[in-house]
PDB file of C-alpha atoms in Angstrom:
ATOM      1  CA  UNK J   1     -33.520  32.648  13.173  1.00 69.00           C
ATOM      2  CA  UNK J   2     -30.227  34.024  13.213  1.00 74.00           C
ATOM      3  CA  UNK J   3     -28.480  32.324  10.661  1.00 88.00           C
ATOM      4  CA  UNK J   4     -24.570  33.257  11.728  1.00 92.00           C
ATOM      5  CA  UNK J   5     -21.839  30.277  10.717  1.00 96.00           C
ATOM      6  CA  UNK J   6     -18.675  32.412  12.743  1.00 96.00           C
ATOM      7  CA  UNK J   7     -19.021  29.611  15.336  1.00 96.00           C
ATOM      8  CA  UNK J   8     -19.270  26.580  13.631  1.00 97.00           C
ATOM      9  CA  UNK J   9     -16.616  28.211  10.810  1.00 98.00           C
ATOM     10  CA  UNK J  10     -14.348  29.068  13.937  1.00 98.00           C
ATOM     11  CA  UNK J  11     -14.836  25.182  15.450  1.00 97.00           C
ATOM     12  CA  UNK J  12     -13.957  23.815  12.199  1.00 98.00           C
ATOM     13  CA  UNK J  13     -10.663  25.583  12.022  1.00 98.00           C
ATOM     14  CA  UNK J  14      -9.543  24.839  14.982  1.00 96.00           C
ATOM     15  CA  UNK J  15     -10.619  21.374  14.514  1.00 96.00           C
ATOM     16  CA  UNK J  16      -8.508  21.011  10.945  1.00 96.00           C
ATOM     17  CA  UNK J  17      -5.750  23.356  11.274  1.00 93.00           C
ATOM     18  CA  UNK J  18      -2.868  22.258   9.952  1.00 91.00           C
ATOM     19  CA  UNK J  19      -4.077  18.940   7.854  1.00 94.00           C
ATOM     20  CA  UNK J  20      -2.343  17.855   4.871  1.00 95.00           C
ATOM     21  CA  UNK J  21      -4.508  15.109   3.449  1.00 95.00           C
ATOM     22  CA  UNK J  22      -7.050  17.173   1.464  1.00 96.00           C
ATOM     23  CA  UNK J  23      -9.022  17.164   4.717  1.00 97.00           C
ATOM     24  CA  UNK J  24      -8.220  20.725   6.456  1.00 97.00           C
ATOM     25  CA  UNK J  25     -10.814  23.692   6.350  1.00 98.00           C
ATOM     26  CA  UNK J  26     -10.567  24.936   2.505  1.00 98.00           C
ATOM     27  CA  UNK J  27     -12.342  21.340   1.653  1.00 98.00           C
ATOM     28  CA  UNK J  28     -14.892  21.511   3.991  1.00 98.00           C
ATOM     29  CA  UNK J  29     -15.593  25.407   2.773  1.00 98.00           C
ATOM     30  CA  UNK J  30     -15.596  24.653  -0.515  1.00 99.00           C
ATOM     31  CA  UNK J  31     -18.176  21.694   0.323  1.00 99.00           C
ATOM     32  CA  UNK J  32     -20.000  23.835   1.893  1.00 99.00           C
ATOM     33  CA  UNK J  33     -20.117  26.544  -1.285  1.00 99.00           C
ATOM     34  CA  UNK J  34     -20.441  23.529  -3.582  1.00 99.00           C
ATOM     35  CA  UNK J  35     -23.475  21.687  -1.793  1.00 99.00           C
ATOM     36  CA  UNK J  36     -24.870  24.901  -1.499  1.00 98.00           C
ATOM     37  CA  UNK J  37     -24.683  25.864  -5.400  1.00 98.00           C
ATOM     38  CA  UNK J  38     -26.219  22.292  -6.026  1.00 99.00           C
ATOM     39  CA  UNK J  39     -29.307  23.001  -3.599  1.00 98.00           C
ATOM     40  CA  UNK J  40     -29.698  26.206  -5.527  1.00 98.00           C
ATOM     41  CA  UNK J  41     -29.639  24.891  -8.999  1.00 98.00           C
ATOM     42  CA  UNK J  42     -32.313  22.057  -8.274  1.00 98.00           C
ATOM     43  CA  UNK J  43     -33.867  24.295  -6.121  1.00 98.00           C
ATOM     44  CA  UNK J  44     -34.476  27.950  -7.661  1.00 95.00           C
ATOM     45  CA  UNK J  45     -36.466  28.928  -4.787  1.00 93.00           C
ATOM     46  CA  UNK J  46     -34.108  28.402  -2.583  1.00 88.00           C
ATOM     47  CA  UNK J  47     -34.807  28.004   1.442  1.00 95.00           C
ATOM     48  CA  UNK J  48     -32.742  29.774   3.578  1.00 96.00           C
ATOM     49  CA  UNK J  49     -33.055  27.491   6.421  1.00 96.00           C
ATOM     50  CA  UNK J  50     -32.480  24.654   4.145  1.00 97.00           C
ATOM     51  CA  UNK J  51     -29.090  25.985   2.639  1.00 98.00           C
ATOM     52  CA  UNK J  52     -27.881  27.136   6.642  1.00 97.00           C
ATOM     53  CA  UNK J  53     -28.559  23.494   7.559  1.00 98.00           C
ATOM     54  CA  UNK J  54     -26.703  22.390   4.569  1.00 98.00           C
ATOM     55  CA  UNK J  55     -23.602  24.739   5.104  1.00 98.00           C
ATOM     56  CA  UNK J  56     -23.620  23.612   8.883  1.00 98.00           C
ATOM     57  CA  UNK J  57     -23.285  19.909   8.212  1.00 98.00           C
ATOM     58  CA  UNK J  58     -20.826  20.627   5.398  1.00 99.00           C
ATOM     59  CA  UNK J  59     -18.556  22.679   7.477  1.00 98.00           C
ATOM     60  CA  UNK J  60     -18.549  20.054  10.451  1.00 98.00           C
ATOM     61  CA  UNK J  61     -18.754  16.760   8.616  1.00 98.00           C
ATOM     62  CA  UNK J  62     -14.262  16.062   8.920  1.00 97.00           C
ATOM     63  CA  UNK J  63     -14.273  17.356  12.236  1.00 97.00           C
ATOM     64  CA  UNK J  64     -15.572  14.082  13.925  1.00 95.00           C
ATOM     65  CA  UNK J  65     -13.952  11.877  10.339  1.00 91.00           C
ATOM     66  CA  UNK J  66     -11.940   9.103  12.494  1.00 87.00           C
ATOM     67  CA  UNK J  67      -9.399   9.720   9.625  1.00 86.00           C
ATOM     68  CA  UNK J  68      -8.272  13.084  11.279  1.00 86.00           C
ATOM     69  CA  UNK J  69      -9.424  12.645  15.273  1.00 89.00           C
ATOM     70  CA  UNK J  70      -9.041   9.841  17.730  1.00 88.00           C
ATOM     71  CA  UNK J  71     -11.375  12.238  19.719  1.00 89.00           C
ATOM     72  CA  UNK J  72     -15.068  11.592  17.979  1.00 93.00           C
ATOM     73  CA  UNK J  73     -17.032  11.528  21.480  1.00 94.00           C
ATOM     74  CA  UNK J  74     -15.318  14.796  22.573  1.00 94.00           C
ATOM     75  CA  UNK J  75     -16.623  16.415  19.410  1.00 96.00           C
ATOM     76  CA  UNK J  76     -19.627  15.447  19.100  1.00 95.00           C
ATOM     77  CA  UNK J  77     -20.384  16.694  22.264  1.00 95.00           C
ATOM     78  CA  UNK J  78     -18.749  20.070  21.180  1.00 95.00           C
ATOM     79  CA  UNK J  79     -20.995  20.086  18.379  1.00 96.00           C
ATOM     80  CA  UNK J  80     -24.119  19.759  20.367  1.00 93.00           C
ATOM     81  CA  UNK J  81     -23.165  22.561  22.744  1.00 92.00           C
ATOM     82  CA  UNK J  82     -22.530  24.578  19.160  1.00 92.00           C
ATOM     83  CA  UNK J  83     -26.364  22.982  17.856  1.00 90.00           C
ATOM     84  CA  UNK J  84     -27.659  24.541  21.532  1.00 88.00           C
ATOM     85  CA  UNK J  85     -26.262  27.852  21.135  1.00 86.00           C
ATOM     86  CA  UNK J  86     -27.325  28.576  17.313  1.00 87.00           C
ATOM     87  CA  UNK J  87     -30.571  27.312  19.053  1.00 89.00           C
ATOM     88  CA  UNK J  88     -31.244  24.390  16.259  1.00 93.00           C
ATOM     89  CA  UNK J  89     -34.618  22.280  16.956  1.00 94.00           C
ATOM     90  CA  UNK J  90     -34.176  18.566  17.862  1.00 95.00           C
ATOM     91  CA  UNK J  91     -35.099  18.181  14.333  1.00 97.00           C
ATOM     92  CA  UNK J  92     -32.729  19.848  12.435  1.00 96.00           C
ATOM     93  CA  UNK J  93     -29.678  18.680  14.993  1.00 96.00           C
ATOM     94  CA  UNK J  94     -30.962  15.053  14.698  1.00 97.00           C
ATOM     95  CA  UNK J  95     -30.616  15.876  10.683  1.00 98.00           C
ATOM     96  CA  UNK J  96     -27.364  17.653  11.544  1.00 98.00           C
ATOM     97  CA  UNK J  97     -25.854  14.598  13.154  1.00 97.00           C
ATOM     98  CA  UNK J  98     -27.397  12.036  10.945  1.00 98.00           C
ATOM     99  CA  UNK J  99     -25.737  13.494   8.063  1.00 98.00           C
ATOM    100  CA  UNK J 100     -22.352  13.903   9.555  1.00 98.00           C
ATOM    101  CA  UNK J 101     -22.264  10.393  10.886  1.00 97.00           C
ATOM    102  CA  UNK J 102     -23.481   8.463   8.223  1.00 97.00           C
ATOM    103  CA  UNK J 103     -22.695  10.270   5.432  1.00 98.00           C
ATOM    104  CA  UNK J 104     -18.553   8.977   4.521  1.00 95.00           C
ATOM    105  CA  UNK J 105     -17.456   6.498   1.597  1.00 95.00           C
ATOM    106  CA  UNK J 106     -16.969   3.990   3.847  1.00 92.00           C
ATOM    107  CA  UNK J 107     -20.340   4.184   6.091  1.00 93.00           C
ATOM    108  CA  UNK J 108     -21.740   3.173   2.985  1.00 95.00           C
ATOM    109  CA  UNK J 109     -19.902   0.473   1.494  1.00 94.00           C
ATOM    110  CA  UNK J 110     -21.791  -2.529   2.927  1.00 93.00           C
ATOM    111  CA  UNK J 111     -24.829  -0.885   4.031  1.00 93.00           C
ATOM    112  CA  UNK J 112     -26.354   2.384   2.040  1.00 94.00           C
ATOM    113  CA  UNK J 113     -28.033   5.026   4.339  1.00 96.00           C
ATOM    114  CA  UNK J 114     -30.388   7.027   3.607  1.00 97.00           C
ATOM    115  CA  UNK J 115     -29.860  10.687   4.298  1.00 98.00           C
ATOM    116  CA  UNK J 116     -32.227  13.505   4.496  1.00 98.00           C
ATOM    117  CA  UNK J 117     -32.958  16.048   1.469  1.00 98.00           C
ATOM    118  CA  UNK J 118     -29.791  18.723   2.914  1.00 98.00           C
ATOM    119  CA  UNK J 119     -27.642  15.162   3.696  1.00 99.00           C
ATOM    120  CA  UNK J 120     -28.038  14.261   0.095  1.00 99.00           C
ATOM    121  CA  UNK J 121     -26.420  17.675  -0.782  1.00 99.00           C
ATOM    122  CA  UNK J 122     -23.797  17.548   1.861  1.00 99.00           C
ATOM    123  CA  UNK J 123     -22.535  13.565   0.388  1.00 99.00           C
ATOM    124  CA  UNK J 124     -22.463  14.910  -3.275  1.00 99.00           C
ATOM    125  CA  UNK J 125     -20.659  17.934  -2.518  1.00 99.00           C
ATOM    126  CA  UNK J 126     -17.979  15.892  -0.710  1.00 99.00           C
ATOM    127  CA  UNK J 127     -17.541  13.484  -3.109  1.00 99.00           C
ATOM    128  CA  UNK J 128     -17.531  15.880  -5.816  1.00 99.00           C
ATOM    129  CA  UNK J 129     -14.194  17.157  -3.639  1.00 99.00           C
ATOM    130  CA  UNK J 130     -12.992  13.725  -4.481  1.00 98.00           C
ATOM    131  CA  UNK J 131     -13.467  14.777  -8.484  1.00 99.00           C
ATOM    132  CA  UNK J 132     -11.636  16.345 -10.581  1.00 99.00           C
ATOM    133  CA  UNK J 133      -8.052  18.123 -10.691  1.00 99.00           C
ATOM    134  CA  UNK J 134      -8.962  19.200  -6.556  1.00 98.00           C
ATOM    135  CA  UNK J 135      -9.346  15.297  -6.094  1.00 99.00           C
ATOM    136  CA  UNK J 136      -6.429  13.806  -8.076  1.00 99.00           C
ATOM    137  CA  UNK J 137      -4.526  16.743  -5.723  1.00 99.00           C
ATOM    138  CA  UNK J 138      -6.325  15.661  -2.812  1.00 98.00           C
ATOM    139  CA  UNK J 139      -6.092  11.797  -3.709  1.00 98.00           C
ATOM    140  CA  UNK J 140      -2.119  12.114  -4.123  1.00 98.00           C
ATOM    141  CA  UNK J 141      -1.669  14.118  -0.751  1.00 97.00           C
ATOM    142  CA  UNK J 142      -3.442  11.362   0.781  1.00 96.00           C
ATOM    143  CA  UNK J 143      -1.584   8.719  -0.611  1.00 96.00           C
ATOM    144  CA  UNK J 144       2.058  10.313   0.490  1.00 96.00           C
ATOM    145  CA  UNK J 145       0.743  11.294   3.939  1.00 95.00           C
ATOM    146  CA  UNK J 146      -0.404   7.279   4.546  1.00 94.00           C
ATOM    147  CA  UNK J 147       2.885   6.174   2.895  1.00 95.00           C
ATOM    148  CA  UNK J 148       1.225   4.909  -0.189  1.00 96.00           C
ATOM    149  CA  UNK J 149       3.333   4.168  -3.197  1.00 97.00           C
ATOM    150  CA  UNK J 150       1.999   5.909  -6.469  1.00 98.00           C
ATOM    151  CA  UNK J 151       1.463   2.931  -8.416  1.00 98.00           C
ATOM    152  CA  UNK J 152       2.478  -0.764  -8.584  1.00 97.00           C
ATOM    153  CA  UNK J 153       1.381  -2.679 -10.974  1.00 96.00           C
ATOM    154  CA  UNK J 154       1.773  -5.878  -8.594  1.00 96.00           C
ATOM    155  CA  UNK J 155      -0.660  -4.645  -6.611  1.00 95.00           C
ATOM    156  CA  UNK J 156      -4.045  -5.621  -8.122  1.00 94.00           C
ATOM    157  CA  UNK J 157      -7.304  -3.303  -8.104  1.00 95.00           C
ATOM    158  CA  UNK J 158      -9.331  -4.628  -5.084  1.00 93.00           C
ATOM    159  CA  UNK J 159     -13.367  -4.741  -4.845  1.00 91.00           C
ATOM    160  CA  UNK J 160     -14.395  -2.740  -1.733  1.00 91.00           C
ATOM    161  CA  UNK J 161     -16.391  -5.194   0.528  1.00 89.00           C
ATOM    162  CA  UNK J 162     -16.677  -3.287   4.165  1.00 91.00           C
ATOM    163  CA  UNK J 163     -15.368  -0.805   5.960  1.00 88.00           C
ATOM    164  CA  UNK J 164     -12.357  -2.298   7.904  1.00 86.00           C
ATOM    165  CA  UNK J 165     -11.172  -3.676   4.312  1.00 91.00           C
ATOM    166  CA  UNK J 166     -11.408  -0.390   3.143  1.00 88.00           C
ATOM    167  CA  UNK J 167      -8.981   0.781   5.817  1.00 83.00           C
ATOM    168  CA  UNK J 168      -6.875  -1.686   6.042  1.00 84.00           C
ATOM    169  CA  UNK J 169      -6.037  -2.820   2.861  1.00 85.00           C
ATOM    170  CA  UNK J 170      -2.817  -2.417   0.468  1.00 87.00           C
ATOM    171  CA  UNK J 171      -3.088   0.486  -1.327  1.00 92.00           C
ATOM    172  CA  UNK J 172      -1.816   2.436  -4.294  1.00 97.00           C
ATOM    173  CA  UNK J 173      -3.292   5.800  -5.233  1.00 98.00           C
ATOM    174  CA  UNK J 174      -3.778   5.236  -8.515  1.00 98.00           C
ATOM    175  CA  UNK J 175      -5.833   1.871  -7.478  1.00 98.00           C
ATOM    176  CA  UNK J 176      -7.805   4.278  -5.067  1.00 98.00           C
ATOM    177  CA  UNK J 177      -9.195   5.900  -8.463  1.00 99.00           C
ATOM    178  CA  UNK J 178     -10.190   2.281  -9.679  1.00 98.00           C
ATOM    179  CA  UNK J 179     -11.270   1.403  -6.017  1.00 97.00           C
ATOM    180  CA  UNK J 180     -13.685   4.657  -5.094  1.00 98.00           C
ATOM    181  CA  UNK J 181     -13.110   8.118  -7.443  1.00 98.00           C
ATOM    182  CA  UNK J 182     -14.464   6.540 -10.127  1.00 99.00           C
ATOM    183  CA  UNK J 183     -17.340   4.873  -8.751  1.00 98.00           C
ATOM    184  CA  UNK J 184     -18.525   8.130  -6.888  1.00 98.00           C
ATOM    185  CA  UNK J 185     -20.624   9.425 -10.013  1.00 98.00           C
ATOM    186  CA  UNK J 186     -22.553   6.749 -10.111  1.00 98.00           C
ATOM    187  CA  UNK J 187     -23.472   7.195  -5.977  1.00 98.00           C
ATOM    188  CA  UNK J 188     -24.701  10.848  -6.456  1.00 98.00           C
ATOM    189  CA  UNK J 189     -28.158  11.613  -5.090  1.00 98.00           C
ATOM    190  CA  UNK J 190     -28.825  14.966  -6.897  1.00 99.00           C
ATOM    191  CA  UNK J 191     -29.300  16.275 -10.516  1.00 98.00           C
ATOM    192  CA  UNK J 192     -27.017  18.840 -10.059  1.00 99.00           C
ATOM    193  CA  UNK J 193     -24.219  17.113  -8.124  1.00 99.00           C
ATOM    194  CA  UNK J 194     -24.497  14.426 -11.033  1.00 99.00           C
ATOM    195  CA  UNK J 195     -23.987  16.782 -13.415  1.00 98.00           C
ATOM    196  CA  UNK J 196     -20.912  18.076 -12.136  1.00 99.00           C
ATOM    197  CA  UNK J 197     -19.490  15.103 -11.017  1.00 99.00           C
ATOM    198  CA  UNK J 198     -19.519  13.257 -14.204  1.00 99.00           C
ATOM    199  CA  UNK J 199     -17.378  16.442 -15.404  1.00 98.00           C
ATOM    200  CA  UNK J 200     -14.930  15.919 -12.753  1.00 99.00           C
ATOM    201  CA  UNK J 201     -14.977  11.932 -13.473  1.00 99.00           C
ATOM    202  CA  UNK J 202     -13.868  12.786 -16.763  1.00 99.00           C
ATOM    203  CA  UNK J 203     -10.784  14.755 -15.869  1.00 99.00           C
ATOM    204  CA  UNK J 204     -10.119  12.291 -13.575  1.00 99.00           C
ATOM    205  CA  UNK J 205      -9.737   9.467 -16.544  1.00 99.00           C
ATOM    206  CA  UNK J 206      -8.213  11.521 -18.674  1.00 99.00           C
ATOM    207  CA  UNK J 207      -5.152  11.934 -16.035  1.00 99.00           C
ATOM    208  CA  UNK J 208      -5.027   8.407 -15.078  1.00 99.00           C
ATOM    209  CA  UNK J 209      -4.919   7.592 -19.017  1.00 98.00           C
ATOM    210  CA  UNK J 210      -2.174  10.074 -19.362  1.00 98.00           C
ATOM    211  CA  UNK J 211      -0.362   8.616 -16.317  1.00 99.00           C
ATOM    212  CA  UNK J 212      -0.321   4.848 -17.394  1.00 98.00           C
ATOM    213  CA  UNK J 213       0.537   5.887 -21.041  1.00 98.00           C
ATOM    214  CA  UNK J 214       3.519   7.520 -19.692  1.00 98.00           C
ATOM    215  CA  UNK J 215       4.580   4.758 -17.167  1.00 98.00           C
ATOM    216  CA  UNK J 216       4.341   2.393 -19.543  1.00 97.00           C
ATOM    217  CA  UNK J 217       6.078   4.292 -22.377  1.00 98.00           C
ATOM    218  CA  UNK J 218       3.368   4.415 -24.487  1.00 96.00           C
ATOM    219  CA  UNK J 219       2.785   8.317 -24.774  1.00 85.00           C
TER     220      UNK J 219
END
Protein backbone atom coordinates (compact mmCIF):
# COMPACT_ATOMS: atom_id res chain seq x y z
CA UNK A 1 0.00 0.00 0.00
CA UNK A 2 0.94 3.34 -0.86
CA UNK A 3 0.99 5.10 2.20
CA UNK A 4 0.94 9.00 0.77
CA UNK A 5 -0.99 11.66 3.34
CA UNK A 6 -0.61 14.83 0.43
CA UNK A 7 -4.38 14.31 0.00
CA UNK A 8 -5.80 14.01 3.17
CA UNK A 9 -2.94 16.80 4.47
CA UNK A 10 -4.20 19.01 1.43
CA UNK A 11 -8.21 18.34 2.51
CA UNK A 12 -7.43 19.27 5.94
CA UNK A 13 -6.05 22.62 5.02
CA UNK A 14 -8.45 23.63 3.07
CA UNK A 15 -10.91 22.45 5.50
CA UNK A 16 -9.19 24.65 8.59
CA UNK A 17 -7.62 27.48 6.93
CA UNK A 18 -7.86 30.36 8.63
CA UNK A 19 -9.24 29.10 12.29
CA UNK A 20 -8.43 30.88 15.33
CA UNK A 21 -9.70 28.67 18.11
CA UNK A 22 -6.75 26.26 18.50
CA UNK A 23 -8.59 24.19 15.89
CA UNK A 24 -6.78 25.06 12.38
CA UNK A 25 -4.21 22.58 10.72
CA UNK A 26 -0.95 22.98 13.08
CA UNK A 27 -3.26 21.11 15.90
CA UNK A 28 -4.39 18.50 13.92
CA UNK A 29 -0.50 17.97 12.60
CA UNK A 30 0.83 18.04 15.70
CA UNK A 31 -1.93 15.33 16.78
CA UNK A 32 -1.05 13.54 14.26
CA UNK A 33 3.02 13.61 15.22
CA UNK A 34 1.96 13.25 18.86
CA UNK A 35 -0.44 10.10 18.51
CA UNK A 36 2.03 8.81 16.38
CA UNK A 37 5.11 9.15 18.96
CA UNK A 38 2.67 7.51 21.58
CA UNK A 39 1.95 4.38 19.21
CA UNK A 40 5.68 4.15 18.87
CA UNK A 41 6.67 4.27 22.45
CA UNK A 42 4.08 1.48 23.55
CA UNK A 43 4.68 -0.06 20.50
CA UNK A 44 8.57 -0.50 19.58
CA UNK A 45 7.75 -2.54 16.69
CA UNK A 46 5.91 -0.26 15.22
CA UNK A 47 3.25 -1.10 12.21
CA UNK A 48 3.32 0.96 9.43
CA UNK A 49 -0.19 0.49 8.49
CA UNK A 50 -1.15 1.03 12.00
CA UNK A 51 0.65 4.51 12.42
CA UNK A 52 -0.84 5.64 8.50
CA UNK A 53 -4.28 4.81 9.92
CA UNK A 54 -3.49 6.71 12.98
CA UNK A 55 -2.05 9.88 11.15
CA UNK A 56 -5.19 9.71 8.77
CA UNK A 57 -7.80 9.93 11.50
CA UNK A 58 -5.67 12.50 13.33
CA UNK A 59 -5.34 14.77 10.43
CA UNK A 60 -9.22 14.60 9.59
CA UNK A 61 -10.78 14.34 13.02
CA UNK A 62 -11.72 18.79 13.17
CA UNK A 63 -12.64 18.73 9.73
CA UNK A 64 -16.21 17.27 10.31
CA UNK A 65 -15.95 18.92 14.50
CA UNK A 66 -19.55 20.77 14.39
CA UNK A 67 -17.47 23.41 16.33
CA UNK A 68 -15.79 24.61 13.01
CA UNK A 69 -18.45 23.32 10.05
CA UNK A 70 -22.17 23.53 9.73
CA UNK A 71 -21.31 21.23 6.71
CA UNK A 72 -20.64 17.57 8.51
CA UNK A 73 -22.67 15.50 5.73
CA UNK A 74 -20.76 17.29 2.91
CA UNK A 75 -17.53 16.14 4.51
CA UNK A 76 -17.99 13.11 5.34
CA UNK A 77 -18.82 12.30 2.06
CA UNK A 78 -15.53 14.09 0.93
CA UNK A 79 -13.76 11.93 3.19
CA UNK A 80 -15.06 8.73 1.79
CA UNK A 81 -14.25 9.71 -1.79
CA UNK A 82 -10.54 10.52 -0.09
CA UNK A 83 -10.88 6.68 1.91
CA UNK A 84 -11.73 5.33 -1.97
CA UNK A 85 -8.90 6.85 -3.61
CA UNK A 86 -6.01 5.93 -0.95
CA UNK A 87 -7.91 2.59 -1.60
CA UNK A 88 -8.58 1.90 2.39
CA UNK A 89 -10.54 -1.57 3.09
CA UNK A 90 -14.08 -1.28 4.55
CA UNK A 91 -12.27 -2.11 7.63
CA UNK A 92 -9.91 0.37 8.16
CA UNK A 93 -12.50 3.30 6.78
CA UNK A 94 -15.19 1.91 9.17
CA UNK A 95 -12.17 2.40 11.92
CA UNK A 96 -11.40 5.68 10.16
CA UNK A 97 -14.88 7.04 10.66
CA UNK A 98 -15.57 5.47 13.96
CA UNK A 99 -12.77 7.27 15.42
CA UNK A 100 -13.47 10.62 13.96
CA UNK A 101 -17.09 10.55 14.97
CA UNK A 102 -17.01 9.34 18.26
CA UNK A 103 -13.95 10.27 19.44
CA UNK A 104 -14.64 14.40 20.92
CA UNK A 105 -14.96 15.49 24.74
CA UNK A 106 -18.33 15.83 24.41
CA UNK A 107 -19.34 12.40 22.50
CA UNK A 108 -18.26 11.06 25.60
CA UNK A 109 -19.64 12.85 28.40
CA UNK A 110 -22.82 10.81 29.02
CA UNK A 111 -22.01 7.80 27.17
CA UNK A 112 -18.13 6.45 26.85
CA UNK A 113 -17.28 4.79 23.44
CA UNK A 114 -15.13 2.53 22.86
CA UNK A 115 -12.62 3.17 20.13
CA UNK A 116 -10.35 0.89 18.31
CA UNK A 117 -6.48 0.34 19.25
CA UNK A 118 -5.33 3.55 16.49
CA UNK A 119 -8.75 5.55 17.96
CA UNK A 120 -7.34 5.23 21.40
CA UNK A 121 -4.14 6.99 20.08
CA UNK A 122 -5.92 9.53 18.02
CA UNK A 123 -8.32 10.70 21.56
CA UNK A 124 -5.08 10.92 23.71
CA UNK A 125 -3.17 12.81 21.31
CA UNK A 126 -6.00 15.36 21.05
CA UNK A 127 -6.54 15.79 24.41
CA UNK A 128 -3.02 15.96 25.17
CA UNK A 129 -3.42 19.27 22.65
CA UNK A 130 -5.75 20.38 25.35
CA UNK A 131 -2.51 20.06 27.96
CA UNK A 132 -0.09 22.01 28.72
CA UNK A 133 1.24 25.65 27.74
CA UNK A 134 -0.29 24.66 23.77
CA UNK A 135 -3.69 24.13 25.71
CA UNK A 136 -3.86 27.05 28.18
CA UNK A 137 -2.97 28.98 24.54
CA UNK A 138 -5.48 27.06 22.84
CA UNK A 139 -8.07 27.19 25.84
CA UNK A 140 -7.75 31.18 25.98
CA UNK A 141 -8.15 31.59 22.07
CA UNK A 142 -11.19 29.68 22.47
CA UNK A 143 -12.58 31.49 25.15
CA UNK A 144 -12.11 35.15 23.31
CA UNK A 145 -13.30 33.77 19.95
CA UNK A 146 -16.84 32.47 21.84
CA UNK A 147 -16.91 35.76 23.81
CA UNK A 148 -16.03 34.15 27.05
CA UNK A 149 -14.94 36.32 29.91
CA UNK A 150 -11.55 35.15 31.52
CA UNK A 151 -12.77 34.57 34.86
CA UNK A 152 -15.70 35.46 37.17
CA UNK A 153 -15.78 34.37 40.24
CA UNK A 154 -19.78 34.58 40.21
CA UNK A 155 -19.85 32.13 37.89
CA UNK A 156 -19.59 28.76 39.70
CA UNK A 157 -17.58 25.59 38.32
CA UNK A 158 -20.34 23.43 36.68
CA UNK A 159 -20.39 19.38 36.57
CA UNK A 160 -20.57 18.33 32.88
CA UNK A 161 -23.79 16.19 32.52
CA UNK A 162 -24.39 15.86 28.46
CA UNK A 163 -23.51 17.20 25.54
CA UNK A 164 -26.00 20.10 24.84
CA UNK A 165 -25.04 21.34 28.55
CA UNK A 166 -21.69 21.25 27.55
CA UNK A 167 -22.44 23.64 24.69
CA UNK A 168 -24.65 25.65 25.96
CA UNK A 169 -23.73 26.54 29.19
CA UNK A 170 -22.14 29.84 30.87
CA UNK A 171 -18.72 29.73 30.60
CA UNK A 172 -15.46 31.15 31.84
CA UNK A 173 -12.13 29.82 30.61
CA UNK A 174 -10.62 29.41 33.59
CA UNK A 175 -13.85 27.21 34.75
CA UNK A 176 -13.25 25.26 31.39
CA UNK A 177 -9.87 24.02 33.18
CA UNK A 178 -12.02 22.94 36.30
CA UNK A 179 -14.84 21.72 33.87
CA UNK A 180 -12.66 19.40 31.21
CA UNK A 181 -8.51 20.16 31.06
CA UNK A 182 -8.13 18.83 34.16
CA UNK A 183 -10.16 15.86 34.05
CA UNK A 184 -8.58 14.73 30.62
CA UNK A 185 -5.60 12.77 32.38
CA UNK A 186 -7.61 10.76 34.05
CA UNK A 187 -9.65 9.73 30.46
CA UNK A 188 -6.37 8.64 28.69
CA UNK A 189 -6.40 5.18 27.15
CA UNK A 190 -2.60 4.68 26.62
CA UNK A 191 0.61 4.36 28.77
CA UNK A 192 2.31 6.71 26.88
CA UNK A 193 -0.36 9.39 26.33
CA UNK A 194 -0.79 9.11 30.26
CA UNK A 195 2.49 9.77 30.79
CA UNK A 196 2.64 12.85 28.98
CA UNK A 197 -0.48 14.13 29.83
CA UNK A 198 -0.08 14.13 33.49
CA UNK A 199 3.09 16.42 32.57
CA UNK A 200 1.00 18.77 30.73
CA UNK A 201 -1.79 18.60 33.67
CA UNK A 202 0.79 19.84 35.81
CA UNK A 203 1.71 22.96 33.92
CA UNK A 204 -1.66 23.47 33.52
CA UNK A 205 -2.20 23.85 37.59
CA UNK A 206 0.65 25.50 38.08
CA UNK A 207 -0.72 28.50 35.70
CA UNK A 208 -4.13 28.47 37.01
CA UNK A 209 -2.47 28.67 40.67
CA UNK A 210 -0.39 31.51 39.47
CA UNK A 211 -3.44 33.18 37.87
CA UNK A 212 -5.85 33.12 40.97
CA UNK A 213 -2.89 34.12 43.29
CA UNK A 214 -2.51 37.12 41.23
CA UNK A 215 -6.27 38.00 40.82
CA UNK A 216 -6.76 37.76 44.14
CA UNK A 217 -3.64 39.64 45.29
CA UNK A 218 -2.17 37.00 46.93
CA UNK A 219 1.17 36.56 44.86
Amino acid sequence: MNYDLTEIKTFAKNCLDGDITGHDYFHVDRVAQIAARLYSVDHPERDAHTVFIIQIASYLHDTIDEKITDNVEQRLAKIHHLATIQALSDEDQNNIFDTIQNMSFSKNIEHHHQLSLEGQYVQDADRIEALGAIGIARAFAYGGKHDNPIYDPRIPVTKLTSHDQYRTKQETTINHFYEKLFTLEDLMNTPSGKAMAHKRTQVMRNFVDEFLAEWNLED
